[in-house]
Amino acid sequence: GTKLEILNDEFKLVHQYNPIEHIESRLKTDESITRKLIRKGKEITVENIQKYIDDIAGVRVICSFTPDIYRIVDMISSQDDIEVLKTKDYMLNPKVNGYRSYHLIVRVPIFLSDRVVPTKVEIQIRTVAQDFWATLQHKMHYKFEGDGPDYITKELRECARYVAELDTRMEELNNEIQKYGKLSDKK
């Protein structure tokens, strides 16, 4: 999270624009780690946690516009101390339910008092509109234990389509606003 905030501040300084609206982070609970290992059929050991759990720590990066997502992916990928292990581009390939986001599993060094521990972290990058949609979808998923009523599932899928359309329209409007600003600078 701190690294992303620094990158965002630097980007704002260099380009007079900050691609990140806000950053959220979380640590997976012991119970959640245990459930995930059991679901994967693995014994509950520290070694298995390190080997099979990619999202002990998670960071969610919220942007205004879709191109910002790819800018941030590039910024993260170019860092010497971050190793990108996996990527999932749900922007280009949305899930069946309409979910859009960009996921990275990275390994970062965590500095302890006596050693450095390489740790896997999941980074999810999405727009404000996608985050709004995903929050509601997440609530439904847990409320109905993954099996929500068909009419709600259908409505959420339709809303995902609206969100994608909204993101495109907002990006186009922003591009027009930026052009206008550049034209008025020349006057």
PDB file of N, CA, C and O in Angstrom, residues 91-140:
ATOM      1  N   MET A  91     -10.657  -7.299 -17.103  1.00  0.00           N
ATOM      2  CA  MET A  91     -11.128  -6.154 -17.872  1.00  0.00           C
ATOM      3  C   MET A  91     -11.385  -6.617 -19.305  1.00  0.00           C
ATOM      4  O   MET A  91     -12.438  -6.369 -19.857  1.00  0.00           O
ATOM      5  N   LEU A  92     -10.392  -7.305 -19.862  1.00  0.00           N
ATOM      6  CA  LEU A  92     -10.541  -7.823 -21.231  1.00  0.00           C
ATOM      7  C   LEU A  92     -11.405  -9.075 -21.268  1.00  0.00           C
ATOM      8  O   LEU A  92     -12.063  -9.342 -22.267  1.00  0.00           O
ATOM      9  N   ASN A  93     -11.371  -9.849 -20.200  1.00  0.00           N
ATOM     10  CA  ASN A  93     -12.120 -11.109 -20.118  1.00  0.00           C
ATOM     11  C   ASN A  93     -12.956 -11.133 -18.844  1.00  0.00           C
ATOM     12  O   ASN A  93     -12.574 -11.795 -17.874  1.00  0.00           O
ATOM     13  N   PRO A  94     -14.084 -10.414 -18.834  1.00  0.00           N
ATOM     14  CA  PRO A  94     -14.911 -10.371 -17.622  1.00  0.00           C
ATOM     15  C   PRO A  94     -15.404 -11.770 -17.238  1.00  0.00           C
ATOM     16  O   PRO A  94     -15.560 -12.638 -18.096  1.00  0.00           O
ATOM     17  N   LYS A  95     -15.638 -11.944 -15.936  1.00  0.00           N
ATOM     18  CA  LYS A  95     -16.217 -13.205 -15.476  1.00  0.00           C
ATOM     19  C   LYS A  95     -17.650 -13.301 -16.012  1.00  0.00           C
ATOM     20  O   LYS A  95     -18.244 -12.303 -16.422  1.00  0.00           O
ATOM     21  N   VAL A  96     -18.212 -14.485 -15.968  1.00  0.00           N
ATOM     22  CA  VAL A  96     -19.569 -14.726 -16.473  1.00  0.00           C
ATOM     23  C   VAL A  96     -20.587 -13.810 -15.790  1.00  0.00           C
ATOM     24  O   VAL A  96     -21.533 -13.331 -16.412  1.00  0.00           O
ATOM     25  N   ASN A  97     -20.375 -13.532 -14.503  1.00  0.00           N
ATOM     26  CA  ASN A  97     -21.323 -12.696 -13.763  1.00  0.00           C
ATOM     27  C   ASN A  97     -21.178 -11.209 -14.079  1.00  0.00           C
ATOM     28  O   ASN A  97     -21.931 -10.384 -13.577  1.00  0.00           O
ATOM     29  N   GLY A  98     -20.171 -10.848 -14.904  1.00  0.00           N
ATOM     30  CA  GLY A  98     -19.977  -9.456 -15.289  1.00  0.00           C
ATOM     31  C   GLY A  98     -18.825  -8.769 -14.566  1.00  0.00           C
ATOM     32  O   GLY A  98     -18.485  -7.631 -14.876  1.00  0.00           O
ATOM     33  N   TYR A  99     -18.210  -9.448 -13.609  1.00  0.00           N
ATOM     34  CA  TYR A  99     -17.123  -8.871 -12.815  1.00  0.00           C
ATOM     35  C   TYR A  99     -15.966  -8.431 -13.701  1.00  0.00           C
ATOM     36  O   TYR A  99     -15.524  -9.164 -14.575  1.00  0.00           O
ATOM     37  N   ARG A 100     -15.507  -7.191 -13.459  1.00  0.00           N
ATOM     38  CA  ARG A 100     -14.358  -6.646 -14.180  1.00  0.00           C
ATOM     39  C   ARG A 100     -13.376  -6.081 -13.152  1.00  0.00           C
ATOM     40  O   ARG A 100     -13.775  -5.380 -12.231  1.00  0.00           O
ATOM     41  N   SER A 101     -12.130  -6.384 -13.364  1.00  0.00           N
ATOM     42  CA  SER A 101     -11.056  -5.900 -12.502  1.00  0.00           C
ATOM     43  C   SER A 101      -9.763  -6.449 -13.079  1.00  0.00           C
ATOM     44  O   SER A 101      -9.800  -7.268 -14.004  1.00  0.00           O
ATOM     45  N   TYR A 102      -8.642  -5.991 -12.576  1.00  0.00           N
ATOM     46  CA  TYR A 102      -7.355  -6.551 -12.974  1.00  0.00           C
ATOM     47  C   TYR A 102      -6.692  -7.052 -11.708  1.00  0.00           C
ATOM     48  O   TYR A 102      -6.561  -6.307 -10.734  1.00  0.00           O
ATOM     49  N   HIS A 103      -6.316  -8.327 -11.699  1.00  0.00           N
ATOM     50  CA  HIS A 103      -5.706  -8.916 -10.509  1.00  0.00           C
ATOM     51  C   HIS A 103      -4.252  -9.252 -10.767  1.00  0.00           C
ATOM     52  O   HIS A 103      -3.904  -9.782 -11.829  1.00  0.00           O
ATOM     53  N   LEU A 104      -3.427  -8.956  -9.803  1.00  0.00           N
ATOM     54  CA  LEU A 104      -2.027  -9.339  -9.824  1.00  0.00           C
ATOM     55  C   LEU A 104      -1.736 -10.105  -8.540  1.00  0.00           C
ATOM     56  O   LEU A 104      -2.197  -9.704  -7.467  1.00  0.00           O
ATOM     57  N   ILE A 105      -1.002 -11.184  -8.642  1.00  0.00           N
ATOM     58  CA  ILE A 105      -0.416 -11.806  -7.468  1.00  0.00           C
ATOM     59  C   ILE A 105       1.059 -11.460  -7.557  1.00  0.00           C
ATOM     60  O   ILE A 105       1.719 -11.758  -8.563  1.00  0.00           O
ATOM     61  N   VAL A 106       1.550 -10.781  -6.536  1.00  0.00           N
ATOM     62  CA  VAL A 106       2.947 -10.354  -6.525  1.00  0.00           C
ATOM     63  C   VAL A 106       3.638 -10.887  -5.275  1.00  0.00           C
ATOM     64  O   VAL A 106       2.977 -11.234  -4.288  1.00  0.00           O
ATOM     65  N   ARG A 107       4.947 -10.940  -5.348  1.00  0.00           N
ATOM     66  CA  ARG A 107       5.739 -11.270  -4.164  1.00  0.00           C
ATOM     67  C   ARG A 107       6.523  -9.999  -3.814  1.00  0.00           C
ATOM     68  O   ARG A 107       7.210  -9.435  -4.668  1.00  0.00           O
ATOM     69  N   VAL A 108       6.370  -9.575  -2.564  1.00  0.00           N
ATOM     70  CA  VAL A 108       7.055  -8.372  -2.088  1.00  0.00           C
ATOM     71  C   VAL A 108       7.890  -8.718  -0.858  1.00  0.00           C
ATOM     72  O   VAL A 108       7.533  -9.617  -0.105  1.00  0.00           O
ATOM     73  N   PRO A 109       8.989  -7.990  -0.649  1.00  0.00           N
ATOM     74  CA  PRO A 109       9.782  -8.232   0.551  1.00  0.00           C
ATOM     75  C   PRO A 109       9.138  -7.552   1.760  1.00  0.00           C
ATOM     76  O   PRO A 109       8.779  -6.383   1.699  1.00  0.00           O
ATOM     77  N   ILE A 110       8.950  -8.309   2.816  1.00  0.00           N
ATOM     78  CA  ILE A 110       8.475  -7.746   4.081  1.00  0.00           C
ATOM     79  C   ILE A 110       9.675  -7.744   5.028  1.00  0.00           C
ATOM     80  O   ILE A 110      10.257  -8.792   5.312  1.00  0.00           O
ATOM     81  N   PHE A 111      10.037  -6.554   5.495  1.00  0.00           N
ATOM     82  CA  PHE A 111      11.226  -6.396   6.321  1.00  0.00           C
ATOM     83  C   PHE A 111      10.869  -6.542   7.793  1.00  0.00           C
ATOM     84  O   PHE A 111      10.163  -5.708   8.347  1.00  0.00           O
ATOM     85  N   LEU A 112      11.358  -7.617   8.405  1.00  0.00           N
ATOM     86  CA  LEU A 112      11.194  -7.839   9.839  1.00  0.00           C
ATOM     87  C   LEU A 112      12.485  -7.406  10.529  1.00  0.00           C
ATOM     88  O   LEU A 112      13.469  -7.067   9.876  1.00  0.00           O
ATOM     89  N   SER A 113      12.494  -7.448  11.851  1.00  0.00           N
ATOM     90  CA  SER A 113      13.672  -6.977  12.582  1.00  0.00           C
ATOM     91  C   SER A 113      14.912  -7.812  12.306  1.00  0.00           C
ATOM     92  O   SER A 113      16.028  -7.298  12.303  1.00  0.00           O
ATOM     93  N   ASP A 114      14.731  -9.105  12.033  1.00  0.00           N
ATOM     94  CA  ASP A 114      15.896  -9.978  11.871  1.00  0.00           C
ATOM     95  C   ASP A 114      16.013 -10.626  10.488  1.00  0.00           C
ATOM     96  O   ASP A 114      16.957 -11.374  10.224  1.00  0.00           O
ATOM     97  N   ARG A 115      15.057 -10.348   9.593  1.00  0.00           N
ATOM     98  CA  ARG A 115      15.114 -10.973   8.275  1.00  0.00           C
ATOM     99  C   ARG A 115      14.108 -10.321   7.320  1.00  0.00           C
ATOM    100  O   ARG A 115      13.243  -9.563   7.739  1.00  0.00           O
ATOM    101  N   VAL A 116      14.249 -10.684   6.066  1.00  0.00           N
ATOM    102  CA  VAL A 116      13.296 -10.238   5.035  1.00  0.00           C
ATOM    103  C   VAL A 116      12.510 -11.471   4.618  1.00  0.00           C
ATOM    104  O   VAL A 116      13.073 -12.511   4.306  1.00  0.00           O
ATOM    105  N   VAL A 117      11.174 -11.343   4.623  1.00  0.00           N
ATOM    106  CA  VAL A 117      10.301 -12.460   4.259  1.00  0.00           C
ATOM    107  C   VAL A 117       9.584 -12.119   2.952  1.00  0.00           C
ATOM    108  O   VAL A 117       8.776 -11.187   2.915  1.00  0.00           O
ATOM    109  N   PRO A 118       9.887 -12.866   1.873  1.00  0.00           N
ATOM    110  CA  PRO A 118       9.138 -12.638   0.634  1.00  0.00           C
ATOM    111  C   PRO A 118       7.687 -13.106   0.834  1.00  0.00           C
ATOM    112  O   PRO A 118       7.459 -14.232   1.275  1.00  0.00           O
ATOM    113  N   THR A 119       6.736 -12.227   0.538  1.00  0.00           N
ATOM    114  CA  THR A 119       5.331 -12.507   0.836  1.00  0.00           C
ATOM    115  C   THR A 119       4.458 -12.252  -0.380  1.00  0.00           C
ATOM    116  O   THR A 119       4.613 -11.242  -1.068  1.00  0.00           O
ATOM    117  N   LYS A 120       3.524 -13.186  -0.633  1.00  0.00           N
ATOM    118  CA  LYS A 120       2.588 -13.016  -1.751  1.00  0.00           C
ATOM    119  C   LYS A 120       1.450 -12.076  -1.328  1.00  0.00           C
ATOM    120  O   LYS A 120       0.916 -12.181  -0.219  1.00  0.00           O
ATOM    121  N   VAL A 121       1.099 -11.198  -2.241  1.00  0.00           N
ATOM    122  CA  VAL A 121       0.026 -10.230  -2.020  1.00  0.00           C
ATOM    123  C   VAL A 121      -0.829 -10.193  -3.280  1.00  0.00           C
ATOM    124  O   VAL A 121      -0.299 -10.201  -4.393  1.00  0.00           O
ATOM    125  N   GLU A 122      -2.140 -10.138  -3.085  1.00  0.00           N
ATOM    126  CA  GLU A 122      -3.041  -9.958  -4.230  1.00  0.00           C
ATOM    127  C   GLU A 122      -3.353  -8.474  -4.356  1.00  0.00           C
ATOM    128  O   GLU A 122      -3.717  -7.825  -3.375  1.00  0.00           O
ATOM    129  N   ILE A 123      -3.198  -7.960  -5.571  1.00  0.00           N
ATOM    130  CA  ILE A 123      -3.563  -6.568  -5.858  1.00  0.00           C
ATOM    131  C   ILE A 123      -4.710  -6.599  -6.854  1.00  0.00           C
ATOM    132  O   ILE A 123      -4.603  -7.213  -7.909  1.00  0.00           O
ATOM    133  N   GLN A 124      -5.817  -5.963  -6.491  1.00  0.00           N
ATOM    134  CA  GLN A 124      -6.966  -5.830  -7.386  1.00  0.00           C
ATOM    135  C   GLN A 124      -7.043  -4.365  -7.788  1.00  0.00           C
ATOM    136  O   GLN A 124      -7.012  -3.489  -6.931  1.00  0.00           O
ATOM    137  N   ILE A 125      -7.145  -4.124  -9.087  1.00  0.00           N
ATOM    138  CA  ILE A 125      -7.201  -2.756  -9.591  1.00  0.00           C
ATOM    139  C   ILE A 125      -8.481  -2.624 -10.403  1.00  0.00           C
ATOM    140  O   ILE A 125      -8.734  -3.421 -11.306  1.00  0.00           O
ATOM    141  N   ARG A 126      -9.294  -1.625 -10.048  1.00  0.00           N
ATOM    142  CA  ARG A 126     -10.573  -1.430 -10.744  1.00  0.00           C
ATOM    143  C   ARG A 126     -10.999   0.029 -10.678  1.00  0.00           C
ATOM    144  O   ARG A 126     -10.446   0.799  -9.905  1.00  0.00           O
ATOM    145  N   THR A 127     -11.994   0.362 -11.466  1.00  0.00           N
ATOM    146  CA  THR A 127     -12.524   1.731 -11.445  1.00  0.00           C
ATOM    147  C   THR A 127     -13.494   1.897 -10.275  1.00  0.00           C
ATOM    148  O   THR A 127     -13.934   0.917  -9.675  1.00  0.00           O
ATOM    149  N   VAL A 128     -13.840   3.139 -10.013  1.00  0.00           N
ATOM    150  CA  VAL A 128     -14.797   3.451  -8.954  1.00  0.00           C
ATOM    151  C   VAL A 128     -16.132   2.749  -9.229  1.00  0.00           C
ATOM    152  O   VAL A 128     -16.724   2.139  -8.339  1.00  0.00           O
ATOM    153  N   ALA A 129     -16.586   2.813 -10.475  1.00  0.00           N
ATOM    154  CA  ALA A 129     -17.867   2.192 -10.841  1.00  0.00           C
ATOM    155  C   ALA A 129     -17.794   0.668 -10.673  1.00  0.00           C
ATOM    156  O   ALA A 129     -18.732   0.048 -10.164  1.00  0.00           O
ATOM    157  N   GLN A 130     -16.688   0.072 -11.093  1.00  0.00           N
ATOM    158  CA  GLN A 130     -16.533  -1.378 -10.948  1.00  0.00           C
ATOM    159  C   GLN A 130     -16.492  -1.774  -9.473  1.00  0.00           C
ATOM    160  O   GLN A 130     -17.026  -2.813  -9.081  1.00  0.00           O
ATOM    161  N   ASP A 131     -15.878  -0.934  -8.657  1.00  0.00           N
ATOM    162  CA  ASP A 131     -15.795  -1.220  -7.227  1.00  0.00           C
ATOM    163  C   ASP A 131     -17.183  -1.178  -6.591  1.00  0.00           C
ATOM    164  O   ASP A 131     -17.526  -2.022  -5.759  1.00  0.00           O
ATOM    165  N   PHE A 132     -17.983  -0.213  -7.000  1.00  0.00           N
ATOM    166  CA  PHE A 132     -19.356  -0.110  -6.498  1.00  0.00           C
ATOM    167  C   PHE A 132     -20.132  -1.385  -6.827  1.00  0.00           C
ATOM    168  O   PHE A 132     -20.785  -1.986  -5.983  1.00  0.00           O
ATOM    169  N   TRP A 133     -20.031  -1.820  -8.088  1.00  0.00           N
ATOM    170  CA  TRP A 133     -20.714  -3.037  -8.523  1.00  0.00           C
ATOM    171  C   TRP A 133     -20.198  -4.253  -7.741  1.00  0.00           C
ATOM    172  O   TRP A 133     -20.974  -5.069  -7.257  1.00  0.00           O
ATOM    173  N   ALA A 134     -18.874  -4.392  -7.639  1.00  0.00           N
ATOM    174  CA  ALA A 134     -18.272  -5.558  -6.987  1.00  0.00           C
ATOM    175  C   ALA A 134     -18.658  -5.641  -5.507  1.00  0.00           C
ATOM    176  O   ALA A 134     -18.833  -6.736  -4.965  1.00  0.00           O
ATOM    177  N   THR A 135     -18.807  -4.502  -4.854  1.00  0.00           N
ATOM    178  CA  THR A 135     -19.200  -4.486  -3.448  1.00  0.00           C
ATOM    179  C   THR A 135     -20.593  -5.085  -3.275  1.00  0.00           C
ATOM    180  O   THR A 135     -20.822  -5.912  -2.391  1.00  0.00           O
ATOM    181  N   LEU A 136     -21.519  -4.701  -4.139  1.00  0.00           N
ATOM    182  CA  LEU A 136     -22.880  -5.240  -4.058  1.00  0.00           C
ATOM    183  C   LEU A 136     -22.898  -6.718  -4.425  1.00  0.00           C
ATOM    184  O   LEU A 136     -23.564  -7.535  -3.769  1.00  0.00           O
ATOM    185  N   GLN A 137     -22.158  -7.100  -5.447  1.00  0.00           N
ATOM    186  CA  GLN A 137     -22.102  -8.497  -5.861  1.00  0.00           C
ATOM    187  C   GLN A 137     -21.512  -9.356  -4.745  1.00  0.00           C
ATOM    188  O   GLN A 137     -21.991 -10.452  -4.469  1.00  0.00           O
ATOM    189  N   HIS A 138     -20.496  -8.840  -4.060  1.00  0.00           N
ATOM    190  CA  HIS A 138     -19.854  -9.557  -2.953  1.00  0.00           C
ATOM    191  C   HIS A 138     -20.850  -9.776  -1.809  1.00  0.00           C
ATOM    192  O   HIS A 138     -20.933 -10.869  -1.248  1.00  0.00           O
ATOM    193  N   LYS A 139     -21.637  -8.743  -1.518  1.00  0.00           N
ATOM    194  CA  LYS A 139     -22.660  -8.860  -0.467  1.00  0.00           C
ATOM    195  C   LYS A 139     -23.660  -9.950  -0.827  1.00  0.00           C
ATOM    196  O   LYS A 139     -24.041 -10.764   0.012  1.00  0.00           O
ATOM    197  N   MET A 140     -24.104  -9.953  -2.088  1.00  0.00           N
ATOM    198  CA  MET A 140     -25.070 -10.966  -2.509  1.00  0.00           C
ATOM    199  C   MET A 140     -24.465 -12.359  -2.419  1.00  0.00           C
ATOM    200  O   MET A 140     -25.106 -13.292  -1.934  1.00  0.00           O
TER     201      MET A 140
END
